[in-house]
């Protein structure tokens, strides 16, 4: 195992994805005790039984945004009744830069200052920052029948990073 792979596995959260062997593209993703299907739409040769990988990226950005905004509003005891986030993803070619468009709807009797601050906090959600910075991906081919290091580990890194995004000396 390379040093980079070992380091990432030792400290990161882990997801196991494997083929179901049902259809061409259907995969089962496991995170701890949770499992869900990932697939391609029928028009792309899949069964349409789950979100595709780009849908998952968009969902991650939307969910993280809503969770981070909610956490901050609760910390401030602001009257945020509901947050809704819509995310669209686009990339024109494989080597082109990805683009995400995010629309945030905040329900509740928030004043303009609170709404502006929640928008600032949304810009600091951990998934937003991950996508904005880019990432290093370390890949290792395992011997047959081996399991990936850290399989199934979920250590709450996302929650820690959301709390860090909300912890500001001002605002």
Coordinates of N, CA, C and O in Angstrom, one line a residue:
X1 N 0.9 -1.2 0.0 CA 0.0 0.0 0.0 C 0.9 1.2 0.0 O 1.8 1.3 0.8
X2 N 0.6 2.2 -0.9 CA 1.4 3.4 -0.9 C 1.1 4.2 0.3 O 0.1 4.0 1.0
X3 N 2.1 5.1 0.6 CA 1.9 5.9 1.8 C 0.7 6.7 1.8 O -0.1 6.9 2.7
X4 N 0.4 7.3 0.6 CA -0.8 8.2 0.4 C -2.1 7.4 0.6 O -3.0 7.8 1.3
X5 N -2.1 6.2 0.1 CA -3.3 5.3 0.2 C -3.5 4.9 1.7 O -4.6 5.0 2.2
X6 N -2.4 4.5 2.3 CA -2.5 4.1 3.7 C -3.0 5.3 4.6 O -3.8 5.1 5.5
X7 N -2.4 6.5 4.3 CA -2.8 7.6 5.1 C -4.3 8.0 4.9 O -5.0 8.2 5.9
X8 N -4.8 7.9 3.7 CA -6.2 8.2 3.5 C -7.1 7.2 4.1 O -8.1 7.5 4.7
X9 N -6.7 6.0 4.0 CA -7.6 4.9 4.5 C -7.6 5.0 6.1 O -8.6 4.7 6.7
X10 N -6.5 5.3 6.6 CA -6.4 5.4 8.1 C -7.2 6.5 8.7 O -7.7 6.3 9.8
X11 N -7.4 7.6 8.0 CA -8.1 8.7 8.6 C -9.4 9.1 8.0 O -10.1 10.0 8.5
X12 N -9.8 8.5 6.9 CA -11.0 8.9 6.2 C -12.2 8.0 6.4 O -12.1 6.9 6.9
X13 N -13.3 8.5 6.0 CA -14.5 7.7 5.9 C -14.4 6.9 4.7 O -13.8 7.2 3.7
X14 N -15.2 5.8 4.7 CA -15.0 4.8 3.6 C -16.4 4.3 3.1 O -17.3 4.2 3.9
X15 N -16.5 4.1 1.8 CA -17.7 3.6 1.2 C -17.3 2.4 0.4 O -16.3 2.5 -0.3
X16 N -18.0 1.3 0.4 CA -17.7 0.2 -0.4 C -18.8 0.1 -1.5 O -20.0 0.1 -1.2
X17 N -18.3 0.0 -2.7 CA -19.2 -0.1 -3.9 C -18.9 -1.3 -4.6 O -17.7 -1.6 -4.9
X18 N -19.9 -2.1 -5.0 CA -19.6 -3.3 -5.8 C -20.8 -3.6 -6.7 O -21.9 -3.2 -6.4
X19 N -20.4 -4.3 -7.8 CA -21.5 -4.7 -8.7 C -22.5 -5.6 -8.1 O -22.2 -6.5 -7.3
X20 N -23.7 -5.4 -8.5 CA -24.8 -6.4 -8.1 C -24.9 -7.5 -9.1 O -25.5 -8.5 -8.8
X21 N -24.4 -7.3 -10.3 CA -24.4 -8.2 -11.4 C -25.9 -8.3 -12.0 O -26.3 -9.2 -12.6
X22 N -26.7 -7.3 -11.6 CA -28.0 -7.1 -12.2 C -27.9 -5.9 -13.2 O -27.6 -4.8 -12.8
X23 N -28.1 -6.2 -14.4 CA -27.9 -5.1 -15.4 C -26.5 -4.8 -15.6 O -25.6 -5.4 -15.0
X24 N -26.2 -3.9 -16.5 CA -24.8 -3.5 -16.9 C -24.1 -2.7 -15.8 O -22.9 -2.8 -15.6
X25 N -24.8 -1.7 -15.2 CA -24.2 -0.7 -14.4 C -24.6 -0.7 -12.9 O -24.1 0.1 -12.2
X26 N -25.6 -1.5 -12.6 CA -26.1 -1.4 -11.2 C -25.1 -1.7 -10.2 O -24.4 -2.8 -10.3
X27 N -24.9 -0.9 -9.2 CA -23.9 -1.1 -8.1 C -24.7 -0.9 -6.8 O -25.7 -0.3 -6.7
X28 N -24.1 -1.6 -5.8 CA -24.6 -1.4 -4.4 C -23.5 -0.6 -3.7 O -22.4 -1.1 -3.6
X29 N -23.9 0.5 -3.1 CA -23.0 1.3 -2.2 C -23.3 1.0 -0.8 O -24.5 1.0 -0.4
X30 N -22.3 0.7 0.0 CA -22.5 0.4 1.5 C -21.7 1.4 2.3 O -20.5 1.6 2.0
X31 N -22.4 2.1 3.2 CA -21.7 3.0 4.2 C -22.2 2.5 5.5 O -23.4 2.7 5.9
X32 N -21.3 1.8 6.3 CA -21.8 1.3 7.6 C -22.9 0.3 7.4 O -22.8 -0.6 6.5
X33 N -24.0 0.5 8.0 CA -25.2 -0.4 7.9 C -26.1 0.0 6.8 O -27.1 -0.6 6.6
X34 N -25.8 1.1 6.1 CA -26.7 1.6 5.1 C -26.3 1.2 3.7 O -25.1 1.1 3.4
X35 N -27.2 0.8 2.9 CA -26.9 0.4 1.5 C -27.9 1.0 0.5 O -29.1 1.2 0.9
X36 N -27.5 1.4 -0.6 CA -28.4 1.9 -1.7 C -27.8 1.6 -3.0 O -26.6 1.3 -3.2
X37 N -28.7 1.6 -4.1 CA -28.2 1.3 -5.4 C -27.8 2.6 -6.2 O -28.4 3.6 -6.0
X38 N -26.8 2.4 -7.0 CA -26.3 3.4 -7.9 C -26.4 2.8 -9.3 O -26.1 1.6 -9.5
X39 N -26.9 3.5 -10.3 CA -27.1 3.0 -11.6 C -27.1 4.1 -12.6 O -27.0 5.3 -12.3
X40 N -27.2 3.7 -13.9 CA -27.4 4.7 -15.0 C -28.8 4.7 -15.4 O -29.5 3.6 -15.2
X41 N -29.3 5.7 -16.0 CA -30.6 5.7 -16.5 C -30.8 4.7 -17.7 O -29.8 4.3 -18.3
X42 N -32.0 4.3 -17.9 CA -32.3 3.3 -19.0 C -31.7 3.8 -20.3 O -31.1 3.0 -21.0
X43 N -31.9 5.1 -20.6 CA -31.4 5.6 -21.9 C -29.9 5.5 -22.1 O -29.4 5.6 -23.2
X44 N -29.2 5.4 -20.9 CA -27.7 5.2 -21.0 C -27.3 3.7 -20.8 O -26.1 3.4 -20.7
X45 N -28.3 2.8 -20.9 CA -27.9 1.4 -20.8 C -28.1 0.8 -19.4 O -27.8 -0.4 -19.2
X46 N -28.5 1.6 -18.4 CA -28.7 1.0 -17.1 C -30.2 0.6 -16.9 O -31.0 0.6 -17.8
X47 N -30.5 0.3 -15.7 CA -31.8 -0.1 -15.3 C -32.6 1.1 -14.7 O -33.8 0.9 -14.4
X48 N -31.9 2.2 -14.4 CA -32.6 3.3 -13.8 C -33.0 3.1 -12.4 O -34.0 3.7 -11.9
X49 N -32.3 2.2 -11.6 CA -32.7 1.8 -10.3 C -32.1 2.7 -9.2 O -32.4 2.4 -8.0
X50 N -31.3 3.7 -9.5 CA -30.8 4.5 -8.5 C -30.1 5.7 -9.2 O -30.1 5.8 -10.4
X51 N -29.6 6.6 -8.4 CA -29.0 7.8 -8.9 C -27.7 7.4 -9.6 O -27.1 6.4 -9.3
X52 N -27.3 8.2 -10.6 CA -26.0 8.0 -11.2 C -24.9 8.7 -10.4 O -25.2 9.5 -9.5
X53 N -23.6 8.4 -10.7 CA -22.5 9.0 -9.9 C -22.6 10.6 -9.8 O -22.3 11.2 -8.8
X54 N -22.9 11.2 -11.0 CA -23.0 12.7 -10.9 C -24.2 13.1 -10.1 O -24.1 14.2 -9.4
X55 N -25.3 12.4 -10.1 CA -26.4 12.7 -9.2 C -25.9 12.7 -7.8 O -26.4 13.5 -6.9
X56 N -25.1 11.7 -7.4 CA -24.6 11.6 -6.0 C -23.8 12.8 -5.7 O -23.8 13.3 -4.5
X57 N -22.9 13.2 -6.6 CA -22.1 14.5 -6.3 C -23.0 15.6 -6.1 O -22.8 16.4 -5.1
X58 N -24.1 15.8 -6.9 CA -25.0 16.9 -6.7 C -25.8 16.8 -5.4 O -26.0 17.7 -4.7
X59 N -26.2 15.5 -5.1 CA -26.9 15.3 -3.8 C -26.0 15.6 -2.6 O -26.5 16.1 -1.6
X60 N -24.7 15.2 -2.7 CA -23.8 15.5 -1.6 C -23.7 17.0 -1.4 O -23.7 17.4 -0.3
X61 N -23.5 17.7 -2.5 CA -23.4 19.2 -2.3 C -24.7 19.8 -1.8 O -24.7 20.6 -0.8
X62 N -25.9 19.4 -2.3 CA -27.1 19.9 -1.8 C -27.4 19.5 -0.3 O -27.8 20.3 0.5
X63 N -27.1 18.2 0.0 CA -27.3 17.8 1.4 C -26.4 18.5 2.4 O -26.8 19.0 3.5
X64 N -25.1 18.6 2.0 CA -24.2 19.2 2.9 C -24.5 20.7 3.1 O -24.4 21.2 4.2
X65 N -24.9 21.4 2.0 CA -25.3 22.8 2.1 C -26.5 22.9 3.1 O -26.4 23.8 4.0
X66 N -27.5 22.1 2.9 CA -28.7 22.2 3.8 C -28.4 21.9 5.2 O -28.8 22.6 6.2
X67 N -27.5 20.9 5.4 CA -27.2 20.5 6.8 C -26.3 21.6 7.5 O -26.5 21.9 8.7
X68 N -25.4 22.2 6.7 CA -24.5 23.2 7.3 C -25.3 24.4 7.6 O -25.2 25.0 8.7
X69 N -26.2 24.8 6.7 CA -27.1 26.0 7.0 C -28.0 25.7 8.2 O -28.1 26.6 9.1
X70 N -28.6 24.5 8.3 CA -29.4 24.2 9.4 C -28.6 24.2 10.7 O -29.1 24.8 11.7
X71 N -27.4 23.6 10.7 CA -26.6 23.6 11.9 C -26.3 25.0 12.4 O -26.4 25.3 13.6
X72 N -26.0 25.9 11.5 CA -25.6 27.3 11.9 C -26.9 28.0 12.4 O -26.8 28.7 13.4
X73 N -28.0 27.9 11.7 CA -29.2 28.5 12.1 C -29.6 28.0 13.5 O -30.1 28.9 14.4
X74 N -29.5 26.8 13.8 CA -29.8 26.2 15.1 C -28.9 26.8 16.2 O -29.3 27.2 17.3
X75 N -27.6 26.9 15.8 CA -26.6 27.4 16.8 C -26.9 28.9 17.1 O -26.7 29.3 18.3
X76 N -27.4 29.6 16.2 CA -27.8 31.0 16.4 C -29.2 31.2 16.9 O -29.6 32.3 17.2
X77 N -30.0 30.1 17.0 CA -31.4 30.2 17.4 C -32.2 31.1 16.4 O -33.0 31.8 16.9
X78 N -31.9 31.0 15.1 CA -32.6 31.8 14.1 C -33.8 31.0 13.7 O -33.8 29.8 13.6
X79 N -34.9 31.7 13.2 CA -36.1 31.1 12.9 C -36.2 30.5 11.5 O -37.1 30.8 10.7
X80 N -35.2 29.6 11.2 CA -35.2 28.9 9.9 C -36.2 27.8 10.0 O -35.9 26.8 10.8
X81 N -37.2 27.8 9.2 CA -38.2 26.7 9.3 C -37.9 25.6 8.4 O -38.1 24.4 8.7
X82 N -37.3 25.9 7.2 CA -37.0 24.8 6.2 C -35.9 25.4 5.3 O -36.0 26.5 4.9
X83 N -35.0 24.5 4.9 CA -34.0 24.8 3.9 C -34.2 23.8 2.7 O -34.3 22.6 3.0
X84 N -34.2 24.3 1.5 CA -34.3 23.5 0.3 C -33.2 23.9 -0.6 O -33.0 25.1 -0.8
X85 N -32.5 22.9 -1.2 CA -31.3 23.2 -2.1 C -31.5 22.4 -3.4 O -31.7 21.2 -3.3
X86 N -31.4 23.1 -4.5 CA -31.5 22.4 -5.8 C -30.1 22.5 -6.4 O -29.6 23.7 -6.4
X87 N -29.6 21.5 -6.9 CA -28.2 21.5 -7.5 C -28.3 20.9 -8.9 O -28.9 19.8 -9.1
X88 N -27.7 21.6 -9.8 CA -27.6 21.0 -11.2 C -26.1 20.9 -11.5 O -25.3 21.8 -11.1
X89 N -25.7 19.9 -12.2 CA -24.3 19.6 -12.6 C -24.2 19.6 -14.1 O -25.1 19.1 -14.8
X90 N -23.1 20.1 -14.6 CA -22.8 20.1 -16.0 C -21.3 20.0 -16.2 O -20.5 20.7 -15.6
X91 N -21.0 19.2 -17.2 CA -19.6 19.2 -17.8 C -19.7 18.9 -19.2 O -20.4 17.9 -19.6
X92 N -19.1 19.7 -20.1 CA -19.3 19.6 -21.5 C -18.5 18.5 -22.1 O -18.8 18.0 -23.2
X93 N -17.4 18.1 -21.5 CA -16.5 17.1 -22.1 C -15.7 16.5 -20.9 O -15.6 17.1 -19.8
X94 N -15.2 15.3 -21.1 CA -14.5 14.6 -20.0 C -13.4 15.4 -19.4 O -13.2 15.4 -18.1
X95 N -12.6 16.1 -20.2 CA -11.5 16.9 -19.6 C -11.9 18.4 -19.3 O -11.1 19.1 -18.8
X96 N -13.2 18.7 -19.5 CA -13.6 20.1 -19.1 C -13.8 20.2 -17.6 O -14.0 19.2 -16.9
X97 N -13.8 21.4 -17.2 CA -14.1 21.7 -15.8 C -15.6 21.5 -15.5 O -16.4 21.9 -16.2
X98 N -15.9 20.9 -14.3 CA -17.3 20.7 -13.9 C -17.9 22.0 -13.4 O -17.1 22.8 -12.9
X99 N -19.2 22.1 -13.6 CA -19.9 23.3 -13.0 C -21.1 22.8 -12.2 O -21.8 21.8 -12.6
X100 N -21.3 23.4 -11.1 CA -22.5 23.1 -10.3 C -23.2 24.4 -10.1 O -22.6 25.5 -9.8
X101 N -24.5 24.4 -10.3 CA -25.4 25.6 -10.0 C -26.3 25.2 -8.8 O -26.9 24.1 -8.8
X102 N -26.3 26.0 -7.8 CA -27.0 25.7 -6.6 C -28.0 26.8 -6.3 O -27.6 28.0 -6.3
X103 N -29.2 26.4 -6.0 CA -30.2 27.4 -5.6 C -30.7 27.0 -4.2 O -31.0 25.8 -3.9
X104 N -30.7 28.0 -3.3 CA -31.0 27.7 -1.9 C -32.3 28.5 -1.6 O -32.4 29.7 -1.9
X105 N -33.2 27.8 -1.0 CA -34.5 28.4 -0.6 C -34.5 28.3 1.0 O -34.4 27.2 1.5
X106 N -34.7 29.4 1.6 CA -34.8 29.5 3.1 C -36.2 29.9 3.4 O -36.6 31.0 3.0
X107 N -36.9 29.1 4.2 CA -38.2 29.4 4.7 C -38.2 29.8 6.1 O -37.4 29.2 6.9
X108 N -39.0 30.8 6.5 CA -39.1 31.2 7.9 C -38.9 32.8 7.9 O -38.4 33.4 7.0
X109 N -39.2 33.4 9.1 CA -39.2 34.8 9.2 C -37.7 35.3 9.5 O -37.4 35.9 10.6
X110 N -36.8 35.1 8.6 CA -35.5 35.5 8.7 C -35.3 37.0 8.1 O -36.0 37.3 7.1
X111 N -34.5 37.8 8.8 CA -34.3 39.1 8.2 C -33.2 39.0 7.1 O -32.6 38.0 6.9
X112 N -33.0 40.1 6.4 CA -32.0 40.2 5.3 C -30.6 39.9 5.8 O -29.9 39.2 5.1
X113 N -30.2 40.3 7.0 CA -28.9 40.1 7.5 C -28.7 38.6 7.8 O -27.7 38.0 7.4
X114 N -29.7 37.9 8.4 CA -29.6 36.5 8.6 C -29.6 35.7 7.3 O -28.8 34.8 7.2
X115 N -30.4 36.1 6.4 CA -30.4 35.4 5.1 C -29.0 35.5 4.4 O -28.5 34.5 3.9
X116 N -28.4 36.7 4.4 CA -27.1 36.9 3.8 C -26.1 36.1 4.5 O -25.2 35.5 3.9
X117 N -26.1 36.0 5.8 CA -25.2 35.2 6.6 C -25.3 33.7 6.3 O -24.3 33.0 6.2
X118 N -26.5 33.3 6.2 CA -26.7 31.8 5.9 C -26.2 31.5 4.5 O -25.7 30.4 4.3
X119 N -26.3 32.5 3.6 CA -25.7 32.2 2.2 C -24.2 32.2 2.3 O -23.6 31.3 1.7
X120 N -23.6 33.0 3.2 CA -22.1 32.9 3.4 C -21.7 31.5 4.0 O -20.7 30.9 3.6
X121 N -22.5 31.1 4.9 CA -22.3 29.8 5.5 C -22.4 28.7 4.5 O -21.6 27.7 4.5
X122 N -23.4 28.8 3.6 CA -23.6 27.8 2.6 C -22.3 27.6 1.7 O -22.0 26.5 1.3
X123 N -21.7 28.8 1.5 CA -20.5 28.8 0.6 C -19.3 28.0 1.4 O -18.3 27.7 0.7
X124 N -19.4 27.8 2.6 CA -18.4 27.2 3.4 C -18.7 25.7 3.8 O -18.0 25.1 4.5
X125 N -19.8 25.1 3.2 CA -20.1 23.7 3.5 C -18.9 22.9 3.1 O -18.3 23.2 2.1
X126 N -18.6 21.8 3.8 CA -17.4 21.0 3.5 C -17.4 20.4 2.1 O -16.3 20.4 1.4
X127 N -18.5 20.0 1.6 CA -18.5 19.4 0.2 C -18.3 20.5 -0.8 O -17.6 20.3 -1.8
X128 N -18.9 21.7 -0.6 CA -18.6 22.8 -1.5 C -17.1 23.1 -1.6 O -16.5 23.2 -2.6
X129 N -16.5 23.1 -0.4 CA -15.0 23.4 -0.3 C -14.2 22.3 -1.0 O -13.2 22.5 -1.7
X130 N -14.6 21.0 -0.8 CA -14.0 19.9 -1.5 C -14.0 20.0 -3.0 O -13.0 19.9 -3.7
X131 N -15.2 20.3 -3.5 CA -15.4 20.5 -4.9 C -14.6 21.7 -5.5 O -13.9 21.6 -6.5
X132 N -14.6 22.8 -4.7 CA -13.9 24.0 -5.2 C -12.4 23.8 -5.2 O -11.8 24.3 -6.1
X133 N -11.9 23.1 -4.2 CA -10.4 23.0 -4.1 C -9.9 21.9 -5.1 O -8.8 21.9 -5.4
X134 N -10.8 20.9 -5.4 CA -10.3 19.7 -6.1 C -9.8 18.7 -5.0 O -9.7 19.0 -3.8
X135 N -9.5 17.5 -5.5 CA -9.1 16.5 -4.5 C -7.9 15.7 -5.1 O -7.7 15.6 -6.3
X136 N -7.2 15.0 -4.2 CA -6.2 14.0 -4.6 C -6.9 12.7 -4.4 O -7.5 12.4 -3.4
X137 N -6.7 11.8 -5.4 CA -7.3 10.5 -5.4 C -6.1 9.5 -5.5 O -5.4 9.5 -6.5
X138 N -6.0 8.7 -4.5 CA -4.9 7.6 -4.5 C -5.6 6.3 -4.8 O -6.6 6.0 -4.1
X139 N -5.2 5.6 -5.8 CA -5.8 4.3 -6.2 C -4.8 3.2 -6.1 O -3.6 3.3 -6.5
X140 N -5.2 2.0 -5.5 CA -4.4 0.9 -5.4 C -5.2 -0.3 -5.9 O -6.4 -0.5 -5.5
X141 N -4.6 -1.1 -6.8 CA -5.2 -2.4 -7.2 C -5.0 -3.5 -6.2 O -3.8 -3.8 -5.9
X142 N -6.0 -4.0 -5.6 CA -5.9 -5.1 -4.6 C -5.7 -6.4 -5.2 O -6.3 -6.7 -6.3
X143 N -5.1 -7.4 -4.5 CA -5.1 -8.7 -5.0 C -6.5 -9.3 -5.0 O -7.3 -8.8 -4.3
X144 N -6.7 -10.3 -5.8 CA -8.0 -10.9 -5.9 C -8.5 -11.3 -4.5 O -7.7 -11.8 -3.6
X145 N -9.8 -11.1 -4.2 CA -10.5 -11.5 -2.9 C -10.1 -10.6 -1.7 O -10.5 -10.8 -0.6
X146 N -9.2 -9.6 -1.9 CA -8.8 -8.8 -0.8 C -9.9 -7.7 -0.6 O -10.7 -7.4 -1.5
X147 N -10.0 -7.1 0.6 CA -10.9 -6.0 0.9 C -10.1 -4.8 1.0 O -8.9 -4.8 1.5
X148 N -10.7 -3.7 0.7 CA -10.1 -2.4 0.8 C -9.8 -2.0 2.2 O -10.6 -2.3 3.1
X149 N -8.7 -1.3 2.5 CA -8.4 -0.8 3.8 C -9.5 0.1 4.3 O -10.0 1.0 3.6
X150 N -9.9 0.0 5.6 CA -10.9 0.9 6.1 C -12.3 0.6 5.7 O -13.2 1.4 5.8
X151 N -12.5 -0.6 5.1 CA -13.9 -0.9 4.6 C -14.9 -0.7 5.6 O -14.9 -1.2 6.7
X152 N -16.0 0.1 5.2 CA -17.1 0.3 6.1 C -16.9 1.3 7.2 O -17.8 1.6 8.0
X153 N -15.7 1.9 7.3 CA -15.5 2.9 8.4 C -16.2 4.2 8.1 O -16.2 4.7 7.0
X154 N -17.0 4.7 9.1 CA -17.6 6.0 9.0 C -17.3 6.7 10.3 O -17.7 6.3 11.4
X155 N -16.5 7.7 10.2 CA -15.9 8.3 11.4 C -16.5 9.7 11.7 O -16.0 10.4 12.6
X156 N -17.5 10.1 11.0 CA -18.1 11.4 11.3 C -17.3 12.6 10.8 O -17.5 13.6 11.4
X157 N -16.5 12.4 9.8 CA -15.6 13.5 9.4 C -16.5 14.7 8.8 O -16.2 15.8 9.0
X158 N -17.6 14.3 8.1 CA -18.4 15.3 7.5 C -19.0 16.2 8.6 O -19.1 17.5 8.5
X159 N -19.5 15.6 9.7 CA -20.1 16.4 10.8 C -19.1 17.3 11.4 O -19.3 18.5 11.6
X160 N -17.9 16.8 11.6 CA -16.8 17.7 12.2 C -16.5 18.8 11.3 O -16.4 20.0 11.7
X161 N -16.5 18.6 9.9 CA -16.2 19.7 9.0 C -17.4 20.7 8.9 O -17.1 21.9 8.8
X162 N -18.6 20.3 9.0 CA -19.7 21.2 9.1 C -19.6 22.1 10.3 O -19.8 23.3 10.2
X163 N -19.3 21.5 11.4 CA -19.2 22.3 12.7 C -18.1 23.3 12.5 O -18.2 24.5 13.0
X164 N -17.0 22.9 11.9 CA -15.9 23.9 11.7 C -16.3 25.0 10.7 O -16.0 26.2 11.0
X165 N -17.1 24.7 9.7 CA -17.6 25.7 8.8 C -18.5 26.7 9.5 O -18.5 27.9 9.2
X166 N -19.2 26.3 10.5 CA -20.2 27.1 11.3 C -19.5 27.9 12.4 O -20.0 28.9 12.9
X167 N -18.3 27.5 12.8 CA -17.6 28.1 13.9 C -16.9 29.3 13.4 O -15.8 29.1 12.8
X168 N -17.4 30.4 13.6 CA -16.7 31.6 13.2 C -16.6 32.6 14.4 O -17.5 32.7 15.2
X169 N -15.5 33.4 14.4 CA -15.4 34.3 15.5 C -16.3 35.5 15.4 O -16.7 36.1 16.4
X170 N -16.8 35.8 14.2 CA -17.8 36.9 14.0 C -19.0 36.4 13.4 O -19.0 35.3 12.7
X171 N -20.1 37.1 13.4 CA -21.3 36.8 12.7 C -22.3 36.2 13.6 O -23.0 35.4 13.6

